[in-house]
Amino acid sequence: MDITAAFVKSVLPCRDPLGHKGTFGKVYGLCGAVGYTGAPYLAAEAAVRSGSGLVFLGVPESVWPVVAAKCDSAMPAPLPEKAGGVSLAAEAAVREKLNGMDAFLMGCGLGRNPETEQLVRSLLDVKLPLVLDADGINALEGHIDVLACRRNLPTVLTPHAGEFARIGGDNALPREEAAQKFAVAQGVVLVLKGHGTVVAAPDGRVMVNTTGNSGLAKGGSGDILSGMVLSLLGQGMPPFEAACAAVFTHGLAGDLAAKEKGARGMTPADVLHMLPYAYKEIEG
């Protein structure tokens, strides 16, 4: 089944005209590493533009000044680091910050520092809706069994084909079948990114996206998508519906950006700029 604008409109949460910051969700992203300072910003800005009331970030202390300078709506804070990535010493601070949050993201630009990957696996038991992207997914390579602790908890994984293969996905199968098989076996919502992104639920539902273009095939686009899923989870959406809505709206924002600037020259920043217009078009 294709994801449509009508479907997305039907599942997006209503915007309470009398709401306040706390009404629209508090979300937290564990993101970034030396050399990857754009990813936290893109994810956080996408969450803000998707309607979150409060967006917090945890980033390595050495990159915090850069990320803090980029963020004018989200609230980044420095965490202990090792070799340019967030260290295990950050675990207590992260857990404390997660108290009172509505959803949690790990992965955007985290890098593949072994200690950071261990931290990701240690935090999987947090009882919050969770998005794993990029290096959050890579941290499961060779350790997919630890994902069992997330069964029956709202969990969304957003791999591209390479990341999917690292965690045991079968790229030899048709994409819909491969995504469905993995989602059912692992008890997660899987967003298998690419042309015609596939969203699969642990109950066997599968939907395919129809928006987007080659201009989205640039570093940073996935960070935006992850921030959108995080935001919608934090606003109380079920994980399958949140993933479908984010994928469709992300692609539509990309189409609007391509219409204005062309697929070749558009940037992830252009997609961010178009997100509000994409939501506006869908909600009518």
PDB file of C-alpha atoms in Angstrom:
ATOM      1  CA  MET A   1       0.000   0.000   0.000  1.00  0.00           C
ATOM      2  CA  ASP A   2       1.263   3.464  -0.871  1.00  0.00           C
ATOM      3  CA  ILE A   3       1.542   6.244   1.689  1.00  0.00           C
ATOM      4  CA  THR A   4      -0.710   9.121   0.602  1.00  0.00           C
ATOM      5  CA  ALA A   5      -1.280  12.699   1.718  1.00  0.00           C
ATOM      6  CA  ALA A   6      -4.780  11.717   2.835  1.00  0.00           C
ATOM      7  CA  PHE A   7      -3.388   8.963   5.031  1.00  0.00           C
ATOM      8  CA  VAL A   8      -0.820  11.292   6.590  1.00  0.00           C
ATOM      9  CA  LYS A   9      -3.437  13.968   7.236  1.00  0.00           C
ATOM     10  CA  SER A  10      -5.640  11.392   8.966  1.00  0.00           C
ATOM     11  CA  VAL A  11      -2.911  10.302  11.396  1.00  0.00           C
ATOM     12  CA  LEU A  12      -1.135  13.571  12.228  1.00  0.00           C
ATOM     13  CA  PRO A  13      -1.973  14.766  15.745  1.00  0.00           C
ATOM     14  CA  CYS A  14      -4.290  17.757  16.049  1.00  0.00           C
ATOM     15  CA  ARG A  15      -2.597  20.999  17.068  1.00  0.00           C
ATOM     16  CA  ASP A  16      -4.288  22.267  20.254  1.00  0.00           C
ATOM     17  CA  PRO A  17      -4.784  26.032  19.770  1.00  0.00           C
ATOM     18  CA  LEU A  18      -4.592  26.437  23.558  1.00  0.00           C
ATOM     19  CA  GLY A  19      -1.494  24.249  23.936  1.00  0.00           C
ATOM     20  CA  HIS A  20       1.848  25.227  25.437  1.00  0.00           C
ATOM     21  CA  LYS A  21       5.441  23.965  25.129  1.00  0.00           C
ATOM     22  CA  GLY A  22       4.750  20.948  27.280  1.00  0.00           C
ATOM     23  CA  THR A  23       1.674  20.031  25.255  1.00  0.00           C
ATOM     24  CA  PHE A  24       3.627  19.240  22.110  1.00  0.00           C
ATOM     25  CA  GLY A  25       6.294  16.933  23.465  1.00  0.00           C
ATOM     26  CA  LYS A  26       9.784  17.106  24.925  1.00  0.00           C
ATOM     27  CA  VAL A  27      12.347  15.150  22.939  1.00  0.00           C
ATOM     28  CA  TYR A  28      16.053  14.367  23.269  1.00  0.00           C
ATOM     29  CA  GLY A  29      18.702  13.452  20.726  1.00  0.00           C
ATOM     30  CA  LEU A  30      22.058  11.833  21.493  1.00  0.00           C
ATOM     31  CA  CYS A  31      23.976  12.855  18.399  1.00  0.00           C
ATOM     32  CA  GLY A  32      27.213  14.184  16.944  1.00  0.00           C
ATOM     33  CA  ALA A  33      30.953  13.607  17.069  1.00  0.00           C
ATOM     34  CA  VAL A  34      34.097  15.372  15.959  1.00  0.00           C
ATOM     35  CA  GLY A  35      33.698  15.789  12.203  1.00  0.00           C
ATOM     36  CA  TYR A  36      29.915  15.404  12.356  1.00  0.00           C
ATOM     37  CA  THR A  37      28.601  18.684  13.735  1.00  0.00           C
ATOM     38  CA  GLY A  38      25.847  19.192  11.169  1.00  0.00           C
ATOM     39  CA  ALA A  39      23.883  16.034  11.988  1.00  0.00           C
ATOM     40  CA  PRO A  40      22.710  17.091  15.475  1.00  0.00           C
ATOM     41  CA  TYR A  41      21.576  20.464  14.184  1.00  0.00           C
ATOM     42  CA  LEU A  42      19.661  19.006  11.239  1.00  0.00           C
ATOM     43  CA  ALA A  43      17.878  16.432  13.416  1.00  0.00           C
ATOM     44  CA  ALA A  44      17.007  18.974  16.095  1.00  0.00           C
ATOM     45  CA  GLU A  45      15.791  21.605  13.633  1.00  0.00           C
ATOM     46  CA  ALA A  46      13.622  18.999  11.907  1.00  0.00           C
ATOM     47  CA  ALA A  47      12.060  18.117  15.256  1.00  0.00           C
ATOM     48  CA  VAL A  48      11.310  21.778  15.941  1.00  0.00           C
ATOM     49  CA  ARG A  49       9.802  22.253  12.476  1.00  0.00           C
ATOM     50  CA  SER A  50       7.699  19.101  12.943  1.00  0.00           C
ATOM     51  CA  GLY A  51       5.968  20.611  15.949  1.00  0.00           C
ATOM     52  CA  SER A  52       7.912  19.601  19.075  1.00  0.00           C
ATOM     53  CA  GLY A  53       7.510  21.922  22.031  1.00  0.00           C
ATOM     54  CA  LEU A  54      11.006  21.393  23.467  1.00  0.00           C
ATOM     55  CA  VAL A  55      14.011  19.819  21.759  1.00  0.00           C
ATOM     56  CA  PHE A  56      17.168  18.890  23.679  1.00  0.00           C
ATOM     57  CA  LEU A  57      20.488  17.536  22.394  1.00  0.00           C
ATOM     58  CA  GLY A  58      23.402  15.762  24.023  1.00  0.00           C
ATOM     59  CA  VAL A  59      26.670  16.137  22.083  1.00  0.00           C
ATOM     60  CA  PRO A  60      30.398  15.605  22.795  1.00  0.00           C
ATOM     61  CA  GLU A  61      31.815  18.506  24.773  1.00  0.00           C
ATOM     62  CA  SER A  62      34.380  19.457  22.117  1.00  0.00           C
ATOM     63  CA  VAL A  63      31.727  19.937  19.414  1.00  0.00           C
ATOM     64  CA  TRP A  64      29.175  21.574  21.701  1.00  0.00           C
ATOM     65  CA  PRO A  65      30.266  25.166  20.882  1.00  0.00           C
ATOM     66  CA  VAL A  66      29.732  24.539  17.161  1.00  0.00           C
ATOM     67  CA  VAL A  67      26.351  22.865  17.609  1.00  0.00           C
ATOM     68  CA  ALA A  68      25.215  25.461  20.134  1.00  0.00           C
ATOM     69  CA  ALA A  69      26.041  28.247  17.688  1.00  0.00           C
ATOM     70  CA  LYS A  70      23.968  26.551  14.988  1.00  0.00           C
ATOM     71  CA  CYS A  71      20.903  25.930  17.154  1.00  0.00           C
ATOM     72  CA  ASP A  72      18.541  28.802  17.775  1.00  0.00           C
ATOM     73  CA  SER A  73      15.504  26.744  18.818  1.00  0.00           C
ATOM     74  CA  ALA A  74      16.918  23.486  20.213  1.00  0.00           C
ATOM     75  CA  MET A  75      18.928  23.212  23.429  1.00  0.00           C
ATOM     76  CA  PRO A  76      22.249  21.338  23.136  1.00  0.00           C
ATOM     77  CA  ALA A  77      24.355  20.404  26.146  1.00  0.00           C
ATOM     78  CA  PRO A  78      27.932  19.047  26.351  1.00  0.00           C
ATOM     79  CA  LEU A  79      28.646  15.454  27.381  1.00  0.00           C
ATOM     80  CA  PRO A  80      31.895  13.678  28.357  1.00  0.00           C
ATOM     81  CA  GLU A  81      33.743  12.330  25.356  1.00  0.00           C
ATOM     82  CA  LYS A  82      36.502   9.989  24.310  1.00  0.00           C
ATOM     83  CA  ALA A  83      38.316  10.058  20.963  1.00  0.00           C
ATOM     84  CA  GLY A  84      35.844  12.609  19.637  1.00  0.00           C
ATOM     85  CA  GLY A  85      32.685  10.713  20.511  1.00  0.00           C
ATOM     86  CA  VAL A  86      30.341  10.582  23.487  1.00  0.00           C
ATOM     87  CA  SER A  87      31.872   8.330  26.158  1.00  0.00           C
ATOM     88  CA  LEU A  88      30.404   5.811  28.568  1.00  0.00           C
ATOM     89  CA  ALA A  89      30.932   8.386  31.301  1.00  0.00           C
ATOM     90  CA  ALA A  90      27.948  10.263  29.833  1.00  0.00           C
ATOM     91  CA  GLU A  91      25.446   7.517  30.634  1.00  0.00           C
ATOM     92  CA  ALA A  92      24.280   8.853  34.000  1.00  0.00           C
ATOM     93  CA  ALA A  93      23.813  12.375  32.623  1.00  0.00           C
ATOM     94  CA  VAL A  94      21.861  11.101  29.631  1.00  0.00           C
ATOM     95  CA  ARG A  95      19.584   8.943  31.777  1.00  0.00           C
ATOM     96  CA  GLU A  96      18.920  11.867  34.107  1.00  0.00           C
ATOM     97  CA  LYS A  97      18.060  14.131  31.182  1.00  0.00           C
ATOM     98  CA  LEU A  98      15.680  11.534  29.763  1.00  0.00           C
ATOM     99  CA  ASN A  99      13.503  11.746  32.870  1.00  0.00           C
ATOM    100  CA  GLY A 100      10.429  13.625  31.746  1.00  0.00           C
ATOM    101  CA  MET A 101      11.146  13.276  28.016  1.00  0.00           C
ATOM    102  CA  ASP A 102       8.533  11.938  25.603  1.00  0.00           C
ATOM    103  CA  ALA A 103      10.840  10.393  22.959  1.00  0.00           C
ATOM    104  CA  PHE A 104      14.519   9.666  22.395  1.00  0.00           C
ATOM    105  CA  LEU A 105      16.818   9.569  19.340  1.00  0.00           C
ATOM    106  CA  MET A 106      20.276   8.000  19.107  1.00  0.00           C
ATOM    107  CA  GLY A 107      22.622   7.949  16.180  1.00  0.00           C
ATOM    108  CA  CYS A 108      22.823  11.019  13.950  1.00  0.00           C
ATOM    109  CA  GLY A 109      26.534  11.691  13.454  1.00  0.00           C
ATOM    110  CA  LEU A 110      27.558   9.721  16.569  1.00  0.00           C
ATOM    111  CA  GLY A 111      30.527   8.078  14.836  1.00  0.00           C
ATOM    112  CA  ARG A 112      31.783   4.534  15.332  1.00  0.00           C
ATOM    113  CA  ASN A 113      33.831   4.976  18.475  1.00  0.00           C
ATOM    114  CA  PRO A 114      33.640   1.600  20.320  1.00  0.00           C
ATOM    115  CA  GLU A 115      32.822   3.316  23.602  1.00  0.00           C
ATOM    116  CA  THR A 116      30.035   5.337  22.008  1.00  0.00           C
ATOM    117  CA  GLU A 117      28.612   2.175  20.486  1.00  0.00           C
ATOM    118  CA  GLN A 118      28.667   0.511  23.896  1.00  0.00           C
ATOM    119  CA  LEU A 119      26.807   3.504  25.323  1.00  0.00           C
ATOM    120  CA  VAL A 120      24.123   3.168  22.656  1.00  0.00           C
ATOM    121  CA  ARG A 121      23.599  -0.490  23.522  1.00  0.00           C
ATOM    122  CA  SER A 122      23.491   0.325  27.248  1.00  0.00           C
ATOM    123  CA  LEU A 123      20.745   2.902  26.715  1.00  0.00           C
ATOM    124  CA  LEU A 124      18.435   0.626  24.736  1.00  0.00           C
ATOM    125  CA  ASP A 125      16.555  -0.262  27.915  1.00  0.00           C
ATOM    126  CA  VAL A 126      15.188   3.279  28.349  1.00  0.00           C
ATOM    127  CA  LYS A 127      11.391   3.011  28.469  1.00  0.00           C
ATOM    128  CA  LEU A 128      10.703   5.742  25.936  1.00  0.00           C
ATOM    129  CA  PRO A 129       9.747   5.729  22.260  1.00  0.00           C
ATOM    130  CA  LEU A 130      13.106   5.431  20.503  1.00  0.00           C
ATOM    131  CA  VAL A 131      14.512   6.239  17.072  1.00  0.00           C
ATOM    132  CA  LEU A 132      17.777   4.597  16.009  1.00  0.00           C
ATOM    133  CA  ASP A 133      19.487   6.056  12.967  1.00  0.00           C
ATOM    134  CA  ALA A 134      22.890   5.872  11.303  1.00  0.00           C
ATOM    135  CA  ASP A 135      25.556   5.067  13.902  1.00  0.00           C
ATOM    136  CA  GLY A 136      22.855   4.162  16.400  1.00  0.00           C
ATOM    137  CA  ILE A 137      22.024   1.328  14.006  1.00  0.00           C
ATOM    138  CA  ASN A 138      25.687   0.558  13.311  1.00  0.00           C
ATOM    139  CA  ALA A 139      26.186   0.037  17.054  1.00  0.00           C
ATOM    140  CA  LEU A 140      23.995  -3.072  16.712  1.00  0.00           C
ATOM    141  CA  GLU A 141      26.331  -4.721  14.193  1.00  0.00           C
ATOM    142  CA  GLY A 142      27.247  -8.080  15.691  1.00  0.00           C
ATOM    143  CA  HIS A 143      24.959  -7.366  18.663  1.00  0.00           C
ATOM    144  CA  ILE A 144      21.466  -7.535  17.177  1.00  0.00           C
ATOM    145  CA  ASP A 145      20.390  -9.746  20.071  1.00  0.00           C
ATOM    146  CA  VAL A 146      20.424  -6.732  22.432  1.00  0.00           C
ATOM    147  CA  LEU A 147      17.518  -5.264  20.496  1.00  0.00           C
ATOM    148  CA  ALA A 148      15.297  -7.859  22.184  1.00  0.00           C
ATOM    149  CA  CYS A 149      15.000  -5.564  25.188  1.00  0.00           C
ATOM    150  CA  ARG A 150      12.999  -3.152  22.993  1.00  0.00           C
ATOM    151  CA  ARG A 151      10.276  -5.681  22.159  1.00  0.00           C
ATOM    152  CA  ASN A 152       6.880  -4.188  23.060  1.00  0.00           C
ATOM    153  CA  LEU A 153       8.448  -0.713  23.323  1.00  0.00           C
ATOM    154  CA  PRO A 154       7.915   1.844  20.505  1.00  0.00           C
ATOM    155  CA  THR A 155      11.083   1.568  18.414  1.00  0.00           C
ATOM    156  CA  VAL A 156      11.865   2.865  14.926  1.00  0.00           C
ATOM    157  CA  LEU A 157      15.015   1.989  12.946  1.00  0.00           C
ATOM    158  CA  THR A 158      15.841   4.042   9.838  1.00  0.00           C
ATOM    159  CA  PRO A 159      18.629   2.233   7.911  1.00  0.00           C
ATOM    160  CA  HIS A 160      19.780   2.637   4.352  1.00  0.00           C
ATOM    161  CA  ALA A 161      20.678  -0.586   2.537  1.00  0.00           C
ATOM    162  CA  GLY A 162      24.238  -0.749   3.887  1.00  0.00           C
ATOM    163  CA  GLU A 163      23.183  -0.274   7.506  1.00  0.00           C
ATOM    164  CA  PHE A 164      20.366  -2.761   6.981  1.00  0.00           C
ATOM    165  CA  ALA A 165      22.856  -5.404   5.854  1.00  0.00           C
ATOM    166  CA  ARG A 166      25.087  -4.750   8.899  1.00  0.00           C
ATOM    167  CA  ILE A 167      22.273  -5.691  11.274  1.00  0.00           C
ATOM    168  CA  GLY A 168      21.236  -8.817   9.395  1.00  0.00           C
ATOM    169  CA  GLY A 169      18.793  -7.471   6.842  1.00  0.00           C
ATOM    170  CA  ASP A 170      18.534  -9.417   3.588  1.00  0.00           C
ATOM    171  CA  ASN A 171      19.045  -7.072   0.647  1.00  0.00           C
ATOM    172  CA  ALA A 172      18.751 -10.007  -1.740  1.00  0.00           C
ATOM    173  CA  LEU A 173      14.998 -10.103  -1.096  1.00  0.00           C
ATOM    174  CA  PRO A 174      12.521  -7.638  -2.600  1.00  0.00           C
ATOM    175  CA  ARG A 175      12.629  -4.515  -0.415  1.00  0.00           C
ATOM    176  CA  GLU A 176       9.094  -4.796   0.954  1.00  0.00           C
ATOM    177  CA  GLU A 177       9.581  -8.440   1.849  1.00  0.00           C
ATOM    178  CA  ALA A 178      12.977  -7.798   3.438  1.00  0.00           C
ATOM    179  CA  ALA A 179      11.686  -4.926   5.543  1.00  0.00           C
ATOM    180  CA  GLN A 180       8.612  -6.846   6.664  1.00  0.00           C
ATOM    181  CA  LYS A 181      10.620  -9.924   7.587  1.00  0.00           C
ATOM    182  CA  PHE A 182      13.038  -7.887   9.725  1.00  0.00           C
ATOM    183  CA  ALA A 183      10.336  -5.800  11.424  1.00  0.00           C
ATOM    184  CA  VAL A 184       8.332  -8.860  12.415  1.00  0.00           C
ATOM    185  CA  ALA A 185      11.380 -10.808  13.625  1.00  0.00           C
ATOM    186  CA  GLN A 186      12.810  -7.941  15.699  1.00  0.00           C
ATOM    187  CA  GLY A 187       9.563  -6.367  16.910  1.00  0.00           C
ATOM    188  CA  VAL A 188      10.384  -2.894  15.562  1.00  0.00           C
ATOM    189  CA  VAL A 189       9.162  -0.448  12.945  1.00  0.00           C
ATOM    190  CA  LEU A 190      11.668  -0.471  10.103  1.00  0.00           C
ATOM    191  CA  VAL A 191      12.134   2.426   7.692  1.00  0.00           C
ATOM    192  CA  LEU A 192      14.195   1.011   4.819  1.00  0.00           C
ATOM    193  CA  LYS A 193      15.377   4.164   3.089  1.00  0.00           C
ATOM    194  CA  GLY A 194      15.956   4.569  -0.624  1.00  0.00           C
ATOM    195  CA  HIS A 195      13.909   5.108  -3.765  1.00  0.00           C
ATOM    196  CA  GLY A 196      10.407   4.128  -2.649  1.00  0.00           C
ATOM    197  CA  THR A 197      11.224   4.032   1.066  1.00  0.00           C
ATOM    198  CA  VAL A 198       9.504   1.100   2.764  1.00  0.00           C
ATOM    199  CA  VAL A 199       7.954   1.321   6.238  1.00  0.00           C
ATOM    200  CA  ALA A 200       7.241  -2.021   7.923  1.00  0.00           C
ATOM    201  CA  ALA A 201       5.576  -2.721  11.264  1.00  0.00           C
ATOM    202  CA  PRO A 202       6.077  -5.666  13.645  1.00  0.00           C
ATOM    203  CA  ASP A 203       2.473  -6.744  12.999  1.00  0.00           C
ATOM    204  CA  GLY A 204       3.228  -7.228   9.301  1.00  0.00           C
ATOM    205  CA  ARG A 205       1.860  -3.973   7.873  1.00  0.00           C
ATOM    206  CA  VAL A 206       3.906  -2.485   5.046  1.00  0.00           C
ATOM    207  CA  MET A 207       3.592   0.882   3.290  1.00  0.00           C
ATOM    208  CA  VAL A 208       5.683   2.391   0.486  1.00  0.00           C
ATOM    209  CA  ASN A 209       6.469   6.064   0.039  1.00  0.00           C
ATOM    210  CA  THR A 210       5.702   7.908  -3.205  1.00  0.00           C
ATOM    211  CA  THR A 211       7.329  11.302  -2.559  1.00  0.00           C
ATOM    212  CA  GLY A 212      10.956  12.402  -2.849  1.00  0.00           C
ATOM    213  CA  ASN A 213      13.608  12.769  -5.533  1.00  0.00           C
ATOM    214  CA  SER A 214      17.354  12.404  -6.141  1.00  0.00           C
ATOM    215  CA  GLY A 215      18.057  15.739  -4.458  1.00  0.00           C
ATOM    216  CA  LEU A 216      17.496  13.970  -1.127  1.00  0.00           C
ATOM    217  CA  ALA A 217      20.438  11.666  -1.847  1.00  0.00           C
ATOM    218  CA  LYS A 218      22.833  13.889   0.081  1.00  0.00           C
ATOM    219  CA  GLY A 219      24.430  13.654   3.504  1.00  0.00           C
ATOM    220  CA  GLY A 220      22.140  15.137   6.140  1.00  0.00           C
ATOM    221  CA  SER A 221      18.805  14.148   4.615  1.00  0.00           C
ATOM    222  CA  GLY A 222      18.547  11.116   6.884  1.00  0.00           C
ATOM    223  CA  ASP A 223      19.231  13.254   9.964  1.00  0.00           C
ATOM    224  CA  ILE A 224      16.241  15.404   9.050  1.00  0.00           C
ATOM    225  CA  LEU A 225      14.026  12.343   8.675  1.00  0.00           C
ATOM    226  CA  SER A 226      15.119  10.986  12.058  1.00  0.00           C
ATOM    227  CA  GLY A 227      14.355  14.300  13.752  1.00  0.00           C
ATOM    228  CA  MET A 228      10.894  14.260  12.198  1.00  0.00           C
ATOM    229  CA  VAL A 229      10.137  10.749  13.450  1.00  0.00           C
ATOM    230  CA  LEU A 230      11.428  11.738  16.895  1.00  0.00           C
ATOM    231  CA  SER A 231       9.138  14.763  16.970  1.00  0.00           C
ATOM    232  CA  LEU A 232       6.022  12.861  15.940  1.00  0.00           C
ATOM    233  CA  LEU A 233       6.698  10.119  18.486  1.00  0.00           C
ATOM    234  CA  GLY A 234       7.092  12.804  21.138  1.00  0.00           C
ATOM    235  CA  GLN A 235       3.696  14.189  20.160  1.00  0.00           C
ATOM    236  CA  GLY A 236       2.148  10.825  20.947  1.00  0.00           C
ATOM    237  CA  MET A 237       1.877   9.184  17.535  1.00  0.00           C
ATOM    238  CA  PRO A 238       2.186   5.386  17.299  1.00  0.00           C
ATOM    239  CA  PRO A 239       5.527   4.402  15.760  1.00  0.00           C
ATOM    240  CA  PHE A 240       4.263   2.998  12.448  1.00  0.00           C
ATOM    241  CA  GLU A 241       2.052   6.003  11.745  1.00  0.00           C
ATOM    242  CA  ALA A 242       4.783   8.414  12.873  1.00  0.00           C
ATOM    243  CA  ALA A 243       7.297   6.795  10.527  1.00  0.00           C
ATOM    244  CA  CYS A 244       4.906   6.830   7.556  1.00  0.00           C
ATOM    245  CA  ALA A 245       3.963  10.469   8.148  1.00  0.00           C
ATOM    246  CA  ALA A 246       7.594  11.530   8.504  1.00  0.00           C
ATOM    247  CA  VAL A 247       8.739   9.676   5.393  1.00  0.00           C
ATOM    248  CA  PHE A 248       5.985  11.127   3.209  1.00  0.00           C
ATOM    249  CA  THR A 249       6.362  14.690   4.515  1.00  0.00           C
ATOM    250  CA  HIS A 250      10.157  14.531   4.259  1.00  0.00           C
ATOM    251  CA  GLY A 251       9.853  13.480   0.623  1.00  0.00           C
ATOM    252  CA  LEU A 252       7.269  16.174  -0.085  1.00  0.00           C
ATOM    253  CA  ALA A 253       9.555  18.824   1.412  1.00  0.00           C
ATOM    254  CA  GLY A 254      12.274  17.486  -0.885  1.00  0.00           C
ATOM    255  CA  ASP A 255       9.952  17.777  -3.866  1.00  0.00           C
ATOM    256  CA  LEU A 256       9.115  21.374  -2.954  1.00  0.00           C
ATOM    257  CA  ALA A 257      12.818  22.159  -2.611  1.00  0.00           C
ATOM    258  CA  ALA A 258      13.580  20.558  -5.975  1.00  0.00           C
ATOM    259  CA  LYS A 259      10.801  22.519  -7.632  1.00  0.00           C
ATOM    260  CA  GLU A 260      12.320  25.762  -6.372  1.00  0.00           C
ATOM    261  CA  LYS A 261      16.049  25.042  -6.699  1.00  0.00           C
ATOM    262  CA  GLY A 262      16.448  21.829  -8.677  1.00  0.00           C
ATOM    263  CA  ALA A 263      17.420  18.368  -7.468  1.00  0.00           C
ATOM    264  CA  ARG A 264      21.084  18.863  -8.274  1.00  0.00           C
ATOM    265  CA  GLY A 265      21.651  22.011  -6.260  1.00  0.00           C
ATOM    266  CA  MET A 266      19.185  21.676  -3.371  1.00  0.00           C
ATOM    267  CA  THR A 267      20.616  21.023   0.081  1.00  0.00           C
ATOM    268  CA  PRO A 268      19.337  19.495   3.322  1.00  0.00           C
ATOM    269  CA  ALA A 269      18.968  23.072   4.591  1.00  0.00           C
ATOM    270  CA  ASP A 270      16.552  23.699   1.720  1.00  0.00           C
ATOM    271  CA  VAL A 271      14.543  20.652   2.810  1.00  0.00           C
ATOM    272  CA  LEU A 272      14.382  22.026   6.348  1.00  0.00           C
ATOM    273  CA  HIS A 273      13.132  25.321   4.978  1.00  0.00           C
ATOM    274  CA  MET A 274      10.361  23.543   3.081  1.00  0.00           C
ATOM    275  CA  LEU A 275       9.187  21.330   5.952  1.00  0.00           C
ATOM    276  CA  PRO A 276       6.603  23.800   7.278  1.00  0.00           C
ATOM    277  CA  TYR A 277       5.186  24.224   3.767  1.00  0.00           C
ATOM    278  CA  ALA A 278       4.995  20.450   3.323  1.00  0.00           C
ATOM    279  CA  TYR A 279       3.049  20.019   6.560  1.00  0.00           C
ATOM    280  CA  LYS A 280       0.831  22.962   5.574  1.00  0.00           C
ATOM    281  CA  GLU A 281       0.089  21.400   2.172  1.00  0.00           C
ATOM    282  CA  ILE A 282      -0.817  18.059   3.748  1.00  0.00           C
ATOM    283  CA  GLU A 283      -3.010  19.518   6.488  1.00  0.00           C
ATOM    284  CA  GLY A 284      -4.734  21.859   4.072  1.00  0.00           C
TER     285      GLY A 284
END
